[in-house]
CSV table of N, CA and C in Angstrom, one decimal:
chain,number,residue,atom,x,y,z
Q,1,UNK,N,-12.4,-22.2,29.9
Q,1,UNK,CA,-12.7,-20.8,29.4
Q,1,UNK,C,-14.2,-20.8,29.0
Q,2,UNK,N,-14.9,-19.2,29.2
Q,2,UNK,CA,-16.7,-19.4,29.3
Q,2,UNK,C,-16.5,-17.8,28.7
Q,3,UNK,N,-17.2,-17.5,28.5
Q,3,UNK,CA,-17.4,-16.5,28.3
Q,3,UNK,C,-19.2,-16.2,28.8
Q,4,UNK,N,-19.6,-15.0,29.3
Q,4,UNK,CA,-20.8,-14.7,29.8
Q,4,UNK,C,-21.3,-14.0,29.2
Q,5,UNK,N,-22.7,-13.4,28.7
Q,5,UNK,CA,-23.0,-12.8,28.7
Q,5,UNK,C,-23.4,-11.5,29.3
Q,6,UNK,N,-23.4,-10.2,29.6
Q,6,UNK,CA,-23.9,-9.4,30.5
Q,6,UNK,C,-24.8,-7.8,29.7
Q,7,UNK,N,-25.3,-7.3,30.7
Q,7,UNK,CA,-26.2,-6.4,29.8
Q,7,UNK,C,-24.9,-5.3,29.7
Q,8,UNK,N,-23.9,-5.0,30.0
Q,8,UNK,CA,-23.1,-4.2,29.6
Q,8,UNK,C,-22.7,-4.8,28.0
Q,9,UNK,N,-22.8,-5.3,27.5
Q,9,UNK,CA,-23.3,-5.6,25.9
Q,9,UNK,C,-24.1,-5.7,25.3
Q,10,UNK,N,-25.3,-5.3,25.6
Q,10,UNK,CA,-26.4,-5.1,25.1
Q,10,UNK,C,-26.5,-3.8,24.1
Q,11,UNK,N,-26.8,-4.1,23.0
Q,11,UNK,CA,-26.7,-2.7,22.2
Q,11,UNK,C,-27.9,-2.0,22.3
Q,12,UNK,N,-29.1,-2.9,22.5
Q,12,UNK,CA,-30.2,-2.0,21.7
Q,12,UNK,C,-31.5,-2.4,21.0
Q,13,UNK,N,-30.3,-3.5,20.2
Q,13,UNK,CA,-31.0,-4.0,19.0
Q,13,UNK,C,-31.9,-5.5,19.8
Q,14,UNK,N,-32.4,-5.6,19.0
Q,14,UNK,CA,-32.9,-6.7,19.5
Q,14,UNK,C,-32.5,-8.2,18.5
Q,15,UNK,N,-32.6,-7.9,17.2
Q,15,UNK,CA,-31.7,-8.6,16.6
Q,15,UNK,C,-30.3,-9.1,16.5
Q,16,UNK,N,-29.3,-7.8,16.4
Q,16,UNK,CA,-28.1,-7.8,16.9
Q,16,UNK,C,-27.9,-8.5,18.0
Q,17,UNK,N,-27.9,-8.1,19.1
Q,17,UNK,CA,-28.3,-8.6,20.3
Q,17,UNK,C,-28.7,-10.2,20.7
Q,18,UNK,N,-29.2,-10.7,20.2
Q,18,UNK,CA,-29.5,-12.2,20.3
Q,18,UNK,C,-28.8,-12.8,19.0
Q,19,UNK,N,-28.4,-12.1,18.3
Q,19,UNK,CA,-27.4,-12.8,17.5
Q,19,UNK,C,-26.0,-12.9,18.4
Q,20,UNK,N,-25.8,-11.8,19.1
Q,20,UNK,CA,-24.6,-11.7,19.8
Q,20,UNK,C,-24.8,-12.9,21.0
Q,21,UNK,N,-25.8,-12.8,21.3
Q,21,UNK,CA,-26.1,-14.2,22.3
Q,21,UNK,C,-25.9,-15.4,21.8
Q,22,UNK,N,-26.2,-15.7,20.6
Q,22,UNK,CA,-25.9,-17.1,19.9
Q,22,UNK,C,-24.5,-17.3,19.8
Q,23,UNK,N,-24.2,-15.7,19.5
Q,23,UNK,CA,-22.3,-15.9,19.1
Q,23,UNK,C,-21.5,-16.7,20.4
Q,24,UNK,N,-21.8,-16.2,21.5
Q,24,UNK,CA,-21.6,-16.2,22.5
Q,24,UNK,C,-21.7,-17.8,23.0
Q,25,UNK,N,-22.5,-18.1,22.6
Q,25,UNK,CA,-23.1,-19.8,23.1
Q,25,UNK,C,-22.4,-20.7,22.0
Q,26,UNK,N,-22.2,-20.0,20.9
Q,26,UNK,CA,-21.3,-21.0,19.4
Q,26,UNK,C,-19.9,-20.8,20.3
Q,27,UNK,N,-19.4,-20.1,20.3
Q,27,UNK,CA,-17.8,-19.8,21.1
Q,27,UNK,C,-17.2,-20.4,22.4
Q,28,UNK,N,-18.9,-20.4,23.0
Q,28,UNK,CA,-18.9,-22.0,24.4
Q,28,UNK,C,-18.7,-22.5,24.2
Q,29,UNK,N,-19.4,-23.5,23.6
Q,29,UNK,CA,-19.5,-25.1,23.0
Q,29,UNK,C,-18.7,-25.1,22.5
Q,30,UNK,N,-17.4,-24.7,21.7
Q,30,UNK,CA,-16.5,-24.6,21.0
Q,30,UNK,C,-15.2,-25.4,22.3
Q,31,UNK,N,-15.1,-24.0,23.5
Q,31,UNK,CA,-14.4,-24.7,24.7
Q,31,UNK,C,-14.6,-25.6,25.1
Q,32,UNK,N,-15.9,-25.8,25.4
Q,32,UNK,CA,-16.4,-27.1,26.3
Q,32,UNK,C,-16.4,-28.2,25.4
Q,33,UNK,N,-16.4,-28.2,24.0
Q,33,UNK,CA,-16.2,-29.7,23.7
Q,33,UNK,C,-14.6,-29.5,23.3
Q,34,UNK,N,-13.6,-28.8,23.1
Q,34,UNK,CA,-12.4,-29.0,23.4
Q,34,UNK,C,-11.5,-29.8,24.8
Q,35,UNK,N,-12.3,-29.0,25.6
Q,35,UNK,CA,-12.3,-29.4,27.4
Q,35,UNK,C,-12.7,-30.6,27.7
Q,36,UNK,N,-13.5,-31.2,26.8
Q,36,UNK,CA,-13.8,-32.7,26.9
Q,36,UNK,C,-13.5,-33.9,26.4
Q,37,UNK,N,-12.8,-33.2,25.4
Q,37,UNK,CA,-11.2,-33.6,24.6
Q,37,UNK,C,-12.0,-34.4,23.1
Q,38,UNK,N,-13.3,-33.3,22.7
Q,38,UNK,CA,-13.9,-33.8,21.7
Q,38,UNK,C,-12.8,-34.1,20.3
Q,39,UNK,N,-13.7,-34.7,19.5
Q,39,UNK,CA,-12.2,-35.3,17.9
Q,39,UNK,C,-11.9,-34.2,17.2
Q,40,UNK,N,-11.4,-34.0,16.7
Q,40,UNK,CA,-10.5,-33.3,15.4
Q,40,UNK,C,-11.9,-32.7,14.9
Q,41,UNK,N,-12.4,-33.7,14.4
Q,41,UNK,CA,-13.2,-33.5,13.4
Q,41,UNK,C,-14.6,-32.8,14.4
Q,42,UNK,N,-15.1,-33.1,15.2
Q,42,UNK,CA,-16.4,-32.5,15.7
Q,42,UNK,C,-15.7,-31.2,16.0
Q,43,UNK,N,-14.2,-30.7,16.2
Q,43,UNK,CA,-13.9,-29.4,16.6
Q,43,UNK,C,-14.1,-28.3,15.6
Q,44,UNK,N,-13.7,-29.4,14.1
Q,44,UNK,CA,-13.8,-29.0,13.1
Q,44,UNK,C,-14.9,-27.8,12.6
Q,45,UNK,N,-16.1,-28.8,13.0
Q,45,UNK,CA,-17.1,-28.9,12.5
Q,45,UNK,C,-18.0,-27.6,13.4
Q,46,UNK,N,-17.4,-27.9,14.5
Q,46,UNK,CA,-18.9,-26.5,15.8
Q,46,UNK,C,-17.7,-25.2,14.8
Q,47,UNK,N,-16.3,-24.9,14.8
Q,47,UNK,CA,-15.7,-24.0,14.5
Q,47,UNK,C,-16.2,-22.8,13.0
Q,48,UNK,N,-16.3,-24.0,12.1
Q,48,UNK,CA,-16.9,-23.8,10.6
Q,48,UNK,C,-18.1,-23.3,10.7
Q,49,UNK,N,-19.2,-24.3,12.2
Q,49,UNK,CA,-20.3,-23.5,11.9
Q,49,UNK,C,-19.9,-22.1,13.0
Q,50,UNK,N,-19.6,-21.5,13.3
Q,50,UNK,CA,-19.2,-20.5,14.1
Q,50,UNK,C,-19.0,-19.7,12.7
Q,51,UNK,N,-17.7,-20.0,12.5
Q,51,UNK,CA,-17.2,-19.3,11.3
Q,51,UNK,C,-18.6,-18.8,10.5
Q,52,UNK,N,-19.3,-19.6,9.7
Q,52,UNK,CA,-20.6,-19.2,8.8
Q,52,UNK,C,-21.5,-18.5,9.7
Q,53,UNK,N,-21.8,-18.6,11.1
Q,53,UNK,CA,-22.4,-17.7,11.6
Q,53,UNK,C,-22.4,-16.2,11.9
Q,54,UNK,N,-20.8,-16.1,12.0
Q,54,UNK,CA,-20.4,-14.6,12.5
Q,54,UNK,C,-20.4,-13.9,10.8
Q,55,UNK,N,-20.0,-15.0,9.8
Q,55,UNK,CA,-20.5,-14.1,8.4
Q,55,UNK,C,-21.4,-14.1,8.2
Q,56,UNK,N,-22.6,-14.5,8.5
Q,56,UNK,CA,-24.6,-14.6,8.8
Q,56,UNK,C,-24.8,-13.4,9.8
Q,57,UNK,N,-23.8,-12.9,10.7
Q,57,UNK,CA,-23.9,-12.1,11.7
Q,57,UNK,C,-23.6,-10.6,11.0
Q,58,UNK,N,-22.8,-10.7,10.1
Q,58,UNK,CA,-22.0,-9.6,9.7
Q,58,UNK,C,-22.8,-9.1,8.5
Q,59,UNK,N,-23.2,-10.1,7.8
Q,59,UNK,CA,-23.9,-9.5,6.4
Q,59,UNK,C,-25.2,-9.4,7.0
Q,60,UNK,N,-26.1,-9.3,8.2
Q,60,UNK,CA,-27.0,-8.6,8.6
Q,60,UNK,C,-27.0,-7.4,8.9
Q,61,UNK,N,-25.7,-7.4,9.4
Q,61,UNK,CA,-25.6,-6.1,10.1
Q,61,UNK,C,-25.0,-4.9,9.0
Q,62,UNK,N,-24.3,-5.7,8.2
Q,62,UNK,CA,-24.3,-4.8,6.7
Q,62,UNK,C,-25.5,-4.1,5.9
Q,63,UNK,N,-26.0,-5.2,5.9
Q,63,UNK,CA,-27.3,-5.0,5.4
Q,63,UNK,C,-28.0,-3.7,5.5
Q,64,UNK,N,-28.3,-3.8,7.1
Q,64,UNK,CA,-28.7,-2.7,7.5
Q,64,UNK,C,-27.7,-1.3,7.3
Q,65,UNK,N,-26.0,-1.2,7.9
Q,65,UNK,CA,-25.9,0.1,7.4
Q,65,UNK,C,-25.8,0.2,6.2
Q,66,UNK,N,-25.9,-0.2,5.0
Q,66,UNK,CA,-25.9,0.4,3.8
Q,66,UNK,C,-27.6,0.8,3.8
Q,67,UNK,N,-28.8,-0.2,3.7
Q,67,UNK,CA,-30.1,0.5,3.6
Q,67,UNK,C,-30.7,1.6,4.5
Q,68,UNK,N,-29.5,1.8,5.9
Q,68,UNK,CA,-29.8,3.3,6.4
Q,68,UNK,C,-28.8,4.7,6.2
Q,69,UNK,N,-27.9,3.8,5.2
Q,69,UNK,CA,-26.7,4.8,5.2
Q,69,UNK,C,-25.7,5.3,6.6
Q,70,UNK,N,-26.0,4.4,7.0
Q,70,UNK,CA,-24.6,4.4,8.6
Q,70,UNK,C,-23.4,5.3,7.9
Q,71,UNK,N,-23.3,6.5,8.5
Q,71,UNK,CA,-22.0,7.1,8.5
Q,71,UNK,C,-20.8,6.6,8.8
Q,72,UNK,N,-20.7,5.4,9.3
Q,72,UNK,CA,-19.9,4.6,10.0
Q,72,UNK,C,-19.4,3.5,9.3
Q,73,UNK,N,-20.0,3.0,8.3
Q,73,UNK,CA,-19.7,1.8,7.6
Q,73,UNK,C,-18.7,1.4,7.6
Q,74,UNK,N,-17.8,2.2,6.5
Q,74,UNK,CA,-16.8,1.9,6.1
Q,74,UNK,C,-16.0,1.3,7.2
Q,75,UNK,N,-15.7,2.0,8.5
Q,75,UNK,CA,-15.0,1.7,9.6
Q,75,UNK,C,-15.3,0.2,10.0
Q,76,UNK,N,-16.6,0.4,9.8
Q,76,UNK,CA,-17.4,-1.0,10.8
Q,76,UNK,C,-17.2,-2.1,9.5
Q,77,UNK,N,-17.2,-2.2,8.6
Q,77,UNK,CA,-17.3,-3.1,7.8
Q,77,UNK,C,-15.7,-3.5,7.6
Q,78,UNK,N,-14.8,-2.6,7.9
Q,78,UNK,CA,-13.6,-2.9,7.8
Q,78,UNK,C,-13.1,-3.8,8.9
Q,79,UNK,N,-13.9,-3.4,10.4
Q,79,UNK,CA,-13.6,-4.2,11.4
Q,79,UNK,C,-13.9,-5.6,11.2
Q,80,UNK,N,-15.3,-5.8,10.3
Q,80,UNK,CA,-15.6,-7.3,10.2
Q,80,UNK,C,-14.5,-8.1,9.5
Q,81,UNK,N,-14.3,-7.3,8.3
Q,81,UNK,CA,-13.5,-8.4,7.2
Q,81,UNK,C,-12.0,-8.9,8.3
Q,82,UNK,N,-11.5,-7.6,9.0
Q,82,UNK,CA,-10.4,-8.1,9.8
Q,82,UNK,C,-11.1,-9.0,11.0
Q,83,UNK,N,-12.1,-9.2,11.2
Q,83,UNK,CA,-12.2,-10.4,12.3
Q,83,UNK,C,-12.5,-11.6,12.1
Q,84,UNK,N,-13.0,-11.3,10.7
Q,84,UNK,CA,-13.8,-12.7,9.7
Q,84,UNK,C,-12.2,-13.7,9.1
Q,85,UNK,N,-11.4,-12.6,8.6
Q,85,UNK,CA,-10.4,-13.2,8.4
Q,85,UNK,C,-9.2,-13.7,9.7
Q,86,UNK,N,-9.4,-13.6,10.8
Q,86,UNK,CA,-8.2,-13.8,11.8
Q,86,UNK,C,-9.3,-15.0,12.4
Q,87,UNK,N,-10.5,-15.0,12.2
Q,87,UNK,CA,-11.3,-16.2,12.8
Q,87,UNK,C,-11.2,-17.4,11.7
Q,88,UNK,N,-11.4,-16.8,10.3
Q,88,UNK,CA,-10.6,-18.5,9.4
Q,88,UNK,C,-9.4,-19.1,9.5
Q,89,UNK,N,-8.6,-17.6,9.8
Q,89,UNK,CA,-7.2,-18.3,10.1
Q,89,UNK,C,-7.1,-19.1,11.4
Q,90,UNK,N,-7.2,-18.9,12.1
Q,90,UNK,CA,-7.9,-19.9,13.6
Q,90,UNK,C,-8.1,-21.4,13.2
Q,91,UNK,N,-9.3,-21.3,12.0
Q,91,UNK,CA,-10.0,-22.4,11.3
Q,91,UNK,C,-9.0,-22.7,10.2
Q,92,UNK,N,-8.3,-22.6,9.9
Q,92,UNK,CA,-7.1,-23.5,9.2
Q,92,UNK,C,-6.2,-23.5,9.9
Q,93,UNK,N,-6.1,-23.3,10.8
Q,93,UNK,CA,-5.1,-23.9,11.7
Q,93,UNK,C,-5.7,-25.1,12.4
Q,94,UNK,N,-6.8,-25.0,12.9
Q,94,UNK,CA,-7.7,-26.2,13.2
Q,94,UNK,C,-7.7,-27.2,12.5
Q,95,UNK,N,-7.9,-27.1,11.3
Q,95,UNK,CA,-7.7,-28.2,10.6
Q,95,UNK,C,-6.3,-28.9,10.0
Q,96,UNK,N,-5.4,-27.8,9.5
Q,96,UNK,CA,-3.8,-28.1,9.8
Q,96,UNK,C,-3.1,-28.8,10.7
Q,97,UNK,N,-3.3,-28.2,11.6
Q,97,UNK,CA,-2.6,-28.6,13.2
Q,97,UNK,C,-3.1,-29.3,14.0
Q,98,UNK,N,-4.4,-29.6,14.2
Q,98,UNK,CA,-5.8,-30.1,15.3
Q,98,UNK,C,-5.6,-29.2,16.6
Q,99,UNK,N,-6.1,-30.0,17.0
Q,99,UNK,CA,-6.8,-29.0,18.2
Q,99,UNK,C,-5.8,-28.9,19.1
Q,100,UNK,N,-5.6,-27.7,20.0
Q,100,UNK,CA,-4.6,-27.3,21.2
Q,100,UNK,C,-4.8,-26.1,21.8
Q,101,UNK,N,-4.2,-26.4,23.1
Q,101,UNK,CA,-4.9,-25.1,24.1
Q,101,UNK,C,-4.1,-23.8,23.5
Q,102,UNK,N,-2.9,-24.1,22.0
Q,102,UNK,CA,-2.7,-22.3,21.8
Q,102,UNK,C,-4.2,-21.8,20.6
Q,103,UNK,N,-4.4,-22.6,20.5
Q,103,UNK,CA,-5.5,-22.6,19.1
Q,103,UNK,C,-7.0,-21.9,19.6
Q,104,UNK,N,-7.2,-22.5,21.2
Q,104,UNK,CA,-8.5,-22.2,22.1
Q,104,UNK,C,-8.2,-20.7,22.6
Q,105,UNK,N,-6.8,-20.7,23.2
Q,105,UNK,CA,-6.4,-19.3,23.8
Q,105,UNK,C,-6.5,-18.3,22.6
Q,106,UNK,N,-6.4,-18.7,21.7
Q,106,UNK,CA,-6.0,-17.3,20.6
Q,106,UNK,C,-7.6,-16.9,20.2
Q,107,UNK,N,-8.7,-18.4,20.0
Q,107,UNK,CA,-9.5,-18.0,19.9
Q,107,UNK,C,-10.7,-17.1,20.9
Q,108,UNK,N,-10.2,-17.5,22.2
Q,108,UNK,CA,-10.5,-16.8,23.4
Q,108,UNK,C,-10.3,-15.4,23.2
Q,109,UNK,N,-9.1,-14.8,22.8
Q,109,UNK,CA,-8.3,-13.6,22.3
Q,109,UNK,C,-9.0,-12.8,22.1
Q,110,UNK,N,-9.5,-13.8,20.3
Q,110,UNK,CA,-10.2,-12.9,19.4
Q,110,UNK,C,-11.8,-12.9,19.9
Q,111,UNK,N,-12.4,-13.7,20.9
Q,111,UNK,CA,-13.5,-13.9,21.2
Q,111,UNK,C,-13.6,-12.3,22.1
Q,112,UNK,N,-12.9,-12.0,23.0
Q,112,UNK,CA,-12.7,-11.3,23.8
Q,112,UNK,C,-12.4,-10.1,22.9
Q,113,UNK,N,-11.9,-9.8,22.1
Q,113,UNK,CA,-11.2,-8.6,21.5
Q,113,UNK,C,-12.7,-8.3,20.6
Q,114,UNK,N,-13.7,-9.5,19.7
Q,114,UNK,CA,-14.5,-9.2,19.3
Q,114,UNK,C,-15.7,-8.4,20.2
Q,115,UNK,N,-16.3,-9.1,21.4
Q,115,UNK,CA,-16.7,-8.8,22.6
Q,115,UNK,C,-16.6,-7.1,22.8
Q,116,UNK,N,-16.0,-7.4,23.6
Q,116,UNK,CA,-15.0,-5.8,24.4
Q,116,UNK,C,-15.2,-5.1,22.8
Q,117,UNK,N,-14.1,-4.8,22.2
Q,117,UNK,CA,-14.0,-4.1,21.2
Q,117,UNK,C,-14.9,-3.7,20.5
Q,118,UNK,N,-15.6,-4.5,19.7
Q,118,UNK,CA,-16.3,-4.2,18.3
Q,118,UNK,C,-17.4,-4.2,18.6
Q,119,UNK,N,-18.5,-4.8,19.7
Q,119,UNK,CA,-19.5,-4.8,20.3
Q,119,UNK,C,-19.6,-3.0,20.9
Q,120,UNK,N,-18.4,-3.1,21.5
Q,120,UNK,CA,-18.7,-1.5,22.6
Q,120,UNK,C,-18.2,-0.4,21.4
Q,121,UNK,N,-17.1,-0.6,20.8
Q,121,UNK,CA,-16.7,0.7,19.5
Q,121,UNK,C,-17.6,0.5,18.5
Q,122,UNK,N,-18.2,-0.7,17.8
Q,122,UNK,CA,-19.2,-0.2,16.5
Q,122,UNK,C,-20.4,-0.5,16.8
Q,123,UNK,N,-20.8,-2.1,17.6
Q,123,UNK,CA,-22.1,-2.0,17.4
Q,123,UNK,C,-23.4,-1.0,18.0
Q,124,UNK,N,-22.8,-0.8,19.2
Q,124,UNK,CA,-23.7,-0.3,20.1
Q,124,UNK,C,-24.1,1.7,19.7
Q,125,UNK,N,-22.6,2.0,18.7
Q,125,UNK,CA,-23.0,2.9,17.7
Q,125,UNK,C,-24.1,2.7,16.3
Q,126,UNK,N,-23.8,1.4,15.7
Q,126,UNK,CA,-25.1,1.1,14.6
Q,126,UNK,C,-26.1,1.6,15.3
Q,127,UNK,N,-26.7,0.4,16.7
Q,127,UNK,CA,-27.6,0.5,16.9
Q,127,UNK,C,-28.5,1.2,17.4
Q,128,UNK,N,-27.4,2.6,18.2
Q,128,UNK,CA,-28.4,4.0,18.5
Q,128,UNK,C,-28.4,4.6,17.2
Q,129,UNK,N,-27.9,4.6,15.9
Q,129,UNK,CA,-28.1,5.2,15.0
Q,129,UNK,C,-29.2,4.9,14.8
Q,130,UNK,N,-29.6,3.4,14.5
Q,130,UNK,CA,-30.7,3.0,13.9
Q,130,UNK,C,-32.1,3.1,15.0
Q,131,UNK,N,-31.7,3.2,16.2
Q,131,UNK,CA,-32.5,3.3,16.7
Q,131,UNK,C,-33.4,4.9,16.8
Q,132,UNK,N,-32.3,5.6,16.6
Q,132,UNK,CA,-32.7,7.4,16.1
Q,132,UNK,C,-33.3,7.5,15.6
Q,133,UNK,N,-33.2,7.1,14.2
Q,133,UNK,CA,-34.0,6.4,13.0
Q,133,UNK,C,-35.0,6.4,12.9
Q,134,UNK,N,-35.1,4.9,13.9
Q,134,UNK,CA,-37.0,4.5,14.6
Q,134,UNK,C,-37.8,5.8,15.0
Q,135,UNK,N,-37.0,6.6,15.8
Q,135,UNK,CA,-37.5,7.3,16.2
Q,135,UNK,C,-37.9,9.0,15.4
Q,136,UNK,N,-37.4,9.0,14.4
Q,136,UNK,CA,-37.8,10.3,13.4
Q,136,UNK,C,-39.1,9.5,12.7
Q,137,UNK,N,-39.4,8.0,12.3
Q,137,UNK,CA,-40.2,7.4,11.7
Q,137,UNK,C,-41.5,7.8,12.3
């Protein structure tokens, strides 16, 4: 399992955006050292820092719509907590259960559902907002 990048997810931002590219590359290495039948514990470990990144990902992007007042918040911020929470659950099961191809597939799921979904329905809305913004400044 890989996941690609493509400019059909590009929002805009340039921050966003290469955060989404790191996300992207933390979510690889996650398969590929599964795929290579890495330990318990190193799976442990890329997953947790995934985990602290996408909440490093989320409270940036918070950040910003509360200091521009995003009409959208509420929605968007509700999508995080539900993805923040279905990706620790992922991450205690990792560590509960160890590692297994239903554990990689579900996180594939949510990788894909975050992707597609929440990239094309909220972010790529933040970031013409903010980019409108720039442009009244």
């Amino acid at each position: 399992m890989r996941f690609e990048w493509t400019d059909s997810l590009i929002t805009g931002d340039k921050i966003i955006d290469s955060q989404h590219q790191t996300l992207f590359a933390k979510v690889n290495r996650y398969f590929e050292e599964y795929e290579k039948g890495a330990s318990h514990e190193s799976l442990i470990e890329t997953m947790n820092f995934l985990v602290e990144y996408v909440k490093e990902h989320f409270s940036h992007e918070e950040k910003a719509m509360n200091l521009k007042g995003y009409p959208l918040r509420k929605s968007h911020m509700e999508s995080h907590i539900k993805l923040v929470e279905q990706l620790v659950c992922l991450y205690k099961r990792l560590i509960n259960e160890g590692p297994s191809d239903q554990i990689s597939m579900d996180l594939f799921c949510l990788a894909q559902d975050w992707y597609v979904g929440h990239i094309n329905n909220h972010d790529k809305k933040l970031a013409s907002f903010m980019a409108s913004l720039n442009k009244k400044s």
